[in-house]
PDB file of C-alpha atoms in Angstrom:
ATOM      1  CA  UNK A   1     187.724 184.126 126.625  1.00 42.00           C
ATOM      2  CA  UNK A   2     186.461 186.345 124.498  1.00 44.00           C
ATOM      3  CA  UNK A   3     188.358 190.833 124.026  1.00 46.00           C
ATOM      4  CA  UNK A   4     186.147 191.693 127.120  1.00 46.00           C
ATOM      5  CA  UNK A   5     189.257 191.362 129.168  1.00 43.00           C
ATOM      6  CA  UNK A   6     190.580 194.631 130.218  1.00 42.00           C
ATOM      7  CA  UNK A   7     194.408 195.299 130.431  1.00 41.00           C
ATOM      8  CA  UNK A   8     196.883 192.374 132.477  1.00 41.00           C
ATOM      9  CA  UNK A   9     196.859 193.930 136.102  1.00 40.00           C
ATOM     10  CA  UNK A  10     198.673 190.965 138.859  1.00 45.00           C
ATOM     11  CA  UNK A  11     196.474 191.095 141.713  1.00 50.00           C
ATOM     12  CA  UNK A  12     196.558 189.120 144.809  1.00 54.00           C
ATOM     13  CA  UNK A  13     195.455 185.709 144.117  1.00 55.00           C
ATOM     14  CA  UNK A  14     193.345 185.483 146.939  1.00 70.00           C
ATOM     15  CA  UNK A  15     191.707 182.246 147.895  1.00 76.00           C
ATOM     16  CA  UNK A  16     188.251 181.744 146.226  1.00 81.00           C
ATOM     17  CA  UNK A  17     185.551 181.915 149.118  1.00 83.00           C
ATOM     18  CA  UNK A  18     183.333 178.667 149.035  1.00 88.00           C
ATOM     19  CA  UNK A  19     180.615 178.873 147.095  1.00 92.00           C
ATOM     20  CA  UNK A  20     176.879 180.131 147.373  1.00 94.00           C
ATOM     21  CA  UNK A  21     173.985 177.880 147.072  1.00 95.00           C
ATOM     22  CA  UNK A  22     172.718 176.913 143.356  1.00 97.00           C
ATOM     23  CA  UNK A  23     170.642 179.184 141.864  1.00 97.00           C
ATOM     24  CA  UNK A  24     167.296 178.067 141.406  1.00 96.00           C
ATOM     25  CA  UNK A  25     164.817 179.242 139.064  1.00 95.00           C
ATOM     26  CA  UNK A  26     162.817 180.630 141.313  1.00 95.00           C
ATOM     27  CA  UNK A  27     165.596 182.469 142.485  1.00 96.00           C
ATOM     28  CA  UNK A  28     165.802 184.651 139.402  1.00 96.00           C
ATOM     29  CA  UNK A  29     162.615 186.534 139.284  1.00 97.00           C
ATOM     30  CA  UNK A  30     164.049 187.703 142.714  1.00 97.00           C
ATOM     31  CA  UNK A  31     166.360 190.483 140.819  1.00 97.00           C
ATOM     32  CA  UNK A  32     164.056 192.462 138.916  1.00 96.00           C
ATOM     33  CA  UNK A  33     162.255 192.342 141.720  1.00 97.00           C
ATOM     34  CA  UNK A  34     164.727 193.551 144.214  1.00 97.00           C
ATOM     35  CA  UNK A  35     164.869 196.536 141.669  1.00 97.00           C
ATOM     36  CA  UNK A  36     161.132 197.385 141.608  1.00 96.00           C
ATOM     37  CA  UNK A  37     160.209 200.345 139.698  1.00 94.00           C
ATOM     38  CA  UNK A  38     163.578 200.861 138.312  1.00 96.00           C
ATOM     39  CA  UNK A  39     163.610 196.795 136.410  1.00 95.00           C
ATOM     40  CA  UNK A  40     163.703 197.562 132.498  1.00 95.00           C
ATOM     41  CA  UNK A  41     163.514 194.214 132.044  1.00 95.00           C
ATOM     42  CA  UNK A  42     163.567 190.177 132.664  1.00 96.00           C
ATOM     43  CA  UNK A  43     166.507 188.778 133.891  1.00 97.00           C
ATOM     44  CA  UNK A  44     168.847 187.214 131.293  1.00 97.00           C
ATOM     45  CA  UNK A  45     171.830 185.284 131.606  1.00 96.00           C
ATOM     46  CA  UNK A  46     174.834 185.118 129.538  1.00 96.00           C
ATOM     47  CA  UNK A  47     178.265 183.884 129.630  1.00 96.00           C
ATOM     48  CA  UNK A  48     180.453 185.883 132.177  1.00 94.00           C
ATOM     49  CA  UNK A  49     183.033 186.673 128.766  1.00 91.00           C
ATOM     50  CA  UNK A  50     180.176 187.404 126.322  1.00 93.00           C
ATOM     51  CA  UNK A  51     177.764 189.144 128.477  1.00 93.00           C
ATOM     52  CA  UNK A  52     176.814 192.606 126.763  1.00 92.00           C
ATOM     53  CA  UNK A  53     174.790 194.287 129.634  1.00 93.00           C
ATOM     54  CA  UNK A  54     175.644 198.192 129.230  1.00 93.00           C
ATOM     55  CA  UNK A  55     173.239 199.020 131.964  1.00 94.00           C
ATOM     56  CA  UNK A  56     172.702 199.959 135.695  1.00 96.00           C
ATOM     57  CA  UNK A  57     171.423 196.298 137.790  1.00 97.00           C
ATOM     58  CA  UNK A  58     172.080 193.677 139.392  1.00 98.00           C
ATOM     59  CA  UNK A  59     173.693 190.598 138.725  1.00 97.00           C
ATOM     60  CA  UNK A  60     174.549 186.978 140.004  1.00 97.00           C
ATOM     61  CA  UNK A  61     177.315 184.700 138.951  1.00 97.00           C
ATOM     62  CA  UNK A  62     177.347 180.942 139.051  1.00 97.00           C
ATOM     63  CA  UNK A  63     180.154 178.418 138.843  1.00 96.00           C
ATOM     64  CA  UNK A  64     180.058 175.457 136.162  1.00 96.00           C
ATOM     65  CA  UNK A  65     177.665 173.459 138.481  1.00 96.00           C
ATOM     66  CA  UNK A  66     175.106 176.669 139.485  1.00 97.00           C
ATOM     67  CA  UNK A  67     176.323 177.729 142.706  1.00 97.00           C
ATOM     68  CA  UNK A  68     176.124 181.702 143.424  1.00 97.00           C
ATOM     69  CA  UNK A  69     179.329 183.040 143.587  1.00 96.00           C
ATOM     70  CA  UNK A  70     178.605 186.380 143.667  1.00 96.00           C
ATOM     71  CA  UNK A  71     175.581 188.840 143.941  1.00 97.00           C
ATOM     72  CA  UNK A  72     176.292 192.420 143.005  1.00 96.00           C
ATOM     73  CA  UNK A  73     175.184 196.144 141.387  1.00 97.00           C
ATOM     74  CA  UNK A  74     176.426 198.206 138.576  1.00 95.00           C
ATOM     75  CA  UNK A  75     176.581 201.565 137.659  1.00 90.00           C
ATOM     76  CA  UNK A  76     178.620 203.623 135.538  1.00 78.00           C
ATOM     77  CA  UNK A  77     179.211 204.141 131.651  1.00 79.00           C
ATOM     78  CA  UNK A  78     179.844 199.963 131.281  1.00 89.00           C
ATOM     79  CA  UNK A  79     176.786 198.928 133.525  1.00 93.00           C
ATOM     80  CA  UNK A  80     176.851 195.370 134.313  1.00 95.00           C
ATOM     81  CA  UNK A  81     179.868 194.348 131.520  1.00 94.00           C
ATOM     82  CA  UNK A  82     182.003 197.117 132.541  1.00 94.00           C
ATOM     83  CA  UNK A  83     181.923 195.493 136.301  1.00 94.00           C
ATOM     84  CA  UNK A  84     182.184 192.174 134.865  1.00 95.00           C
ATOM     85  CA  UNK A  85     185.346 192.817 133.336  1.00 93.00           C
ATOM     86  CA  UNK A  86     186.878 194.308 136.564  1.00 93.00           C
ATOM     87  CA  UNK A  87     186.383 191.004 138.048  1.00 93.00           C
ATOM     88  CA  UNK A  88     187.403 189.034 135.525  1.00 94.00           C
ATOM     89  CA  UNK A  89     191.418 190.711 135.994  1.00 93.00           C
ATOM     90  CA  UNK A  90     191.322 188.530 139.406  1.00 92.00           C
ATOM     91  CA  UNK A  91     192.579 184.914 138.508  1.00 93.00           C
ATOM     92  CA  UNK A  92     190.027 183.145 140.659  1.00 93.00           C
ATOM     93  CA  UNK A  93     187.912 185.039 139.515  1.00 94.00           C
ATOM     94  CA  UNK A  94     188.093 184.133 135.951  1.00 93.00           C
ATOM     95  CA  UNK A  95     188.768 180.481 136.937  1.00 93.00           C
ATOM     96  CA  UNK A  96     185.049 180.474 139.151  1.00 95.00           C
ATOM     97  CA  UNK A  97     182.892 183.053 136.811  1.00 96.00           C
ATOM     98  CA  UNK A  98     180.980 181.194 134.357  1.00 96.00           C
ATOM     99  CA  UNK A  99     177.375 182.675 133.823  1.00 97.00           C
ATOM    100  CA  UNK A 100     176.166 185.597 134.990  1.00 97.00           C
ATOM    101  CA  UNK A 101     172.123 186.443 135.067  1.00 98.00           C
ATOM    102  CA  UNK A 102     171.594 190.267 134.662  1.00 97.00           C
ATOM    103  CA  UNK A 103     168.700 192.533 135.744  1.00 97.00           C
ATOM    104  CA  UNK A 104     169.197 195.368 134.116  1.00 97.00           C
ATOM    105  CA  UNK A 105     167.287 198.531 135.531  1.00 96.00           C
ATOM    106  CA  UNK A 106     166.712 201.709 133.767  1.00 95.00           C
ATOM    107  CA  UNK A 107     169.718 204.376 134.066  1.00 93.00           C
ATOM    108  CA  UNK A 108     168.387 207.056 136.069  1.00 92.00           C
ATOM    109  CA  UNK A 109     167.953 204.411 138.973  1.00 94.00           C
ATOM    110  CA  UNK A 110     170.361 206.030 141.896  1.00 94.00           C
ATOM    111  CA  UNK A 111     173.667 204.337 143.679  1.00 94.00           C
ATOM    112  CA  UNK A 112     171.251 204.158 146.983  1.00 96.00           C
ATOM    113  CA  UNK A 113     168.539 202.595 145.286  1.00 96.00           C
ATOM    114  CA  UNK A 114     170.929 200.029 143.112  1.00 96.00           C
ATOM    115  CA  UNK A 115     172.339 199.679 146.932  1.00 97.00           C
ATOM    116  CA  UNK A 116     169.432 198.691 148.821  1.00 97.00           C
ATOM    117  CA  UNK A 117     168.629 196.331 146.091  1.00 98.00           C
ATOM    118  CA  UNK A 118     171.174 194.786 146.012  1.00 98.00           C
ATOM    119  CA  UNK A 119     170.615 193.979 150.117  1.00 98.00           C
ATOM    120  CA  UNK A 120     167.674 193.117 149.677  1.00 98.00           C
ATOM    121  CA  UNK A 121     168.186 190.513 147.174  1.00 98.00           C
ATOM    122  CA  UNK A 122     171.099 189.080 149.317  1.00 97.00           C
ATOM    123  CA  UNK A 123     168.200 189.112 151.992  1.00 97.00           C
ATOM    124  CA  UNK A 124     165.911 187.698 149.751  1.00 96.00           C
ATOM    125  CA  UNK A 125     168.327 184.680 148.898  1.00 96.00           C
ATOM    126  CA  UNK A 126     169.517 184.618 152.664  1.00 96.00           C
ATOM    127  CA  UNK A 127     173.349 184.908 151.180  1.00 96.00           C
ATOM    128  CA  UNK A 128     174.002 186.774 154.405  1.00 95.00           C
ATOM    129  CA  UNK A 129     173.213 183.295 155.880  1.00 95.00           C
ATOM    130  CA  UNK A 130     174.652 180.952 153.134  1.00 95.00           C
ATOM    131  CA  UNK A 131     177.789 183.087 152.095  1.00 94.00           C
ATOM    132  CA  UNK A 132     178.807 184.466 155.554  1.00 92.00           C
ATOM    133  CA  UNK A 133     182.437 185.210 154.206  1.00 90.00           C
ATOM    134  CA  UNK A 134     180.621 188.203 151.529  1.00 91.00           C
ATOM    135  CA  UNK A 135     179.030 191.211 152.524  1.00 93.00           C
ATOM    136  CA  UNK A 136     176.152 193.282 151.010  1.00 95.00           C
ATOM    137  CA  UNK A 137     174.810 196.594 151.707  1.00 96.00           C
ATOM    138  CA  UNK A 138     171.821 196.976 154.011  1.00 96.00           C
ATOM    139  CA  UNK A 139     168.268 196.714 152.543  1.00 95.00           C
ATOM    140  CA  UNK A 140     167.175 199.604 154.705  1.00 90.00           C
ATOM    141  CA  UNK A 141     164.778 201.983 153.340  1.00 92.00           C
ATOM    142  CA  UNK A 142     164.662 199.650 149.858  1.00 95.00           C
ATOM    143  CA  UNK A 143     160.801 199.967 149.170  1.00 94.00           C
ATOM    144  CA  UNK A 144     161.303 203.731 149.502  1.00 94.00           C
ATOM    145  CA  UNK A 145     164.114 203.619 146.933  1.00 95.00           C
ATOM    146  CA  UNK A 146     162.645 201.450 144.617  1.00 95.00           C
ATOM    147  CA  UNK A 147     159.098 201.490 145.242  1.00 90.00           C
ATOM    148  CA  UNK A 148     158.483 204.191 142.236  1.00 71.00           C
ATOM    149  CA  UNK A 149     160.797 204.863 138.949  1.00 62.00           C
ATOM    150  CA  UNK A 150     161.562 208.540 139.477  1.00 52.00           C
ATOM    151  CA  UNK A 151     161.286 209.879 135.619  1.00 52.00           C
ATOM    152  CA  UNK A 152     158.695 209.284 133.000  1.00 46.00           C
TER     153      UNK A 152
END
């Protein structure tokens, strides 16, 4: 891996859950979208190590044969790398991560808006359904949130 690791930590080595369904391409689009007004930009993907996303989103991670593994946000200073690497100090975690597509969305989006988005993409990708063993935030009031980019 490459420096992105933060410091050692020894965490409980929890199981890994069983995995998502595989991400489809048409799955993808579903991200930005999920962000509406707030998407900067097409979703990328990158290697869960390498990724350099230092914005607010949404991302998914796959496993070595493109099953979802995990759907979440970011926020902060480190955006979408900065969460990355607090999963990555969980050893299942490292041993199951291996890409990660990124929406980014532009930093004045709000943690209730990056919320409902990401519900409804879990919605949108019926990983309520699939992944029972995860949970996601409700998608309530998600057009409202996202519906219109609140700065010029």
């Amino acid at each position: 891996m490459s420096g992105i690791l933060p410091e050692a930590r020894t965490p409980q080595d929890p199981t890994p859950p069983p995995p998502g369904p595989v991400l489809l391409p048409a799955y993808v689009p579903l991200l930005a979208r999920a962000l509406g007004g707030y998407s900067s930009s097409d979703p990328y993907w990158s290697q869960v190590d390498t990724v350099e996303a230092f914005s607010p989103g949404l991302y998914i991670v796959v496993d070595l044969k493109g099953r979802i593994v995990w759907l979440g946000m970011a926020a902060g200073d480190q955006g979408v790398t900065g969460r990355i690497r607090t999963h990555l100090v969980e050893p299942w975690k490292r041993a199951v991560f291996h890409r990660v597509w990124v929406a980014p969305a532009y930093d004045q989006i709000s943690r209730p808006a990056l919320e409902a988005a990401e519900g409804w993409a879990a919605d949108a990708l019926d990983l309520r359904t699939r992944m029972p063993q995860r949970t996601w935030p409700p998608s309530t009031n998600w057009l409202t949130l996202v519906g219109r980019q609140q700065v010029s």
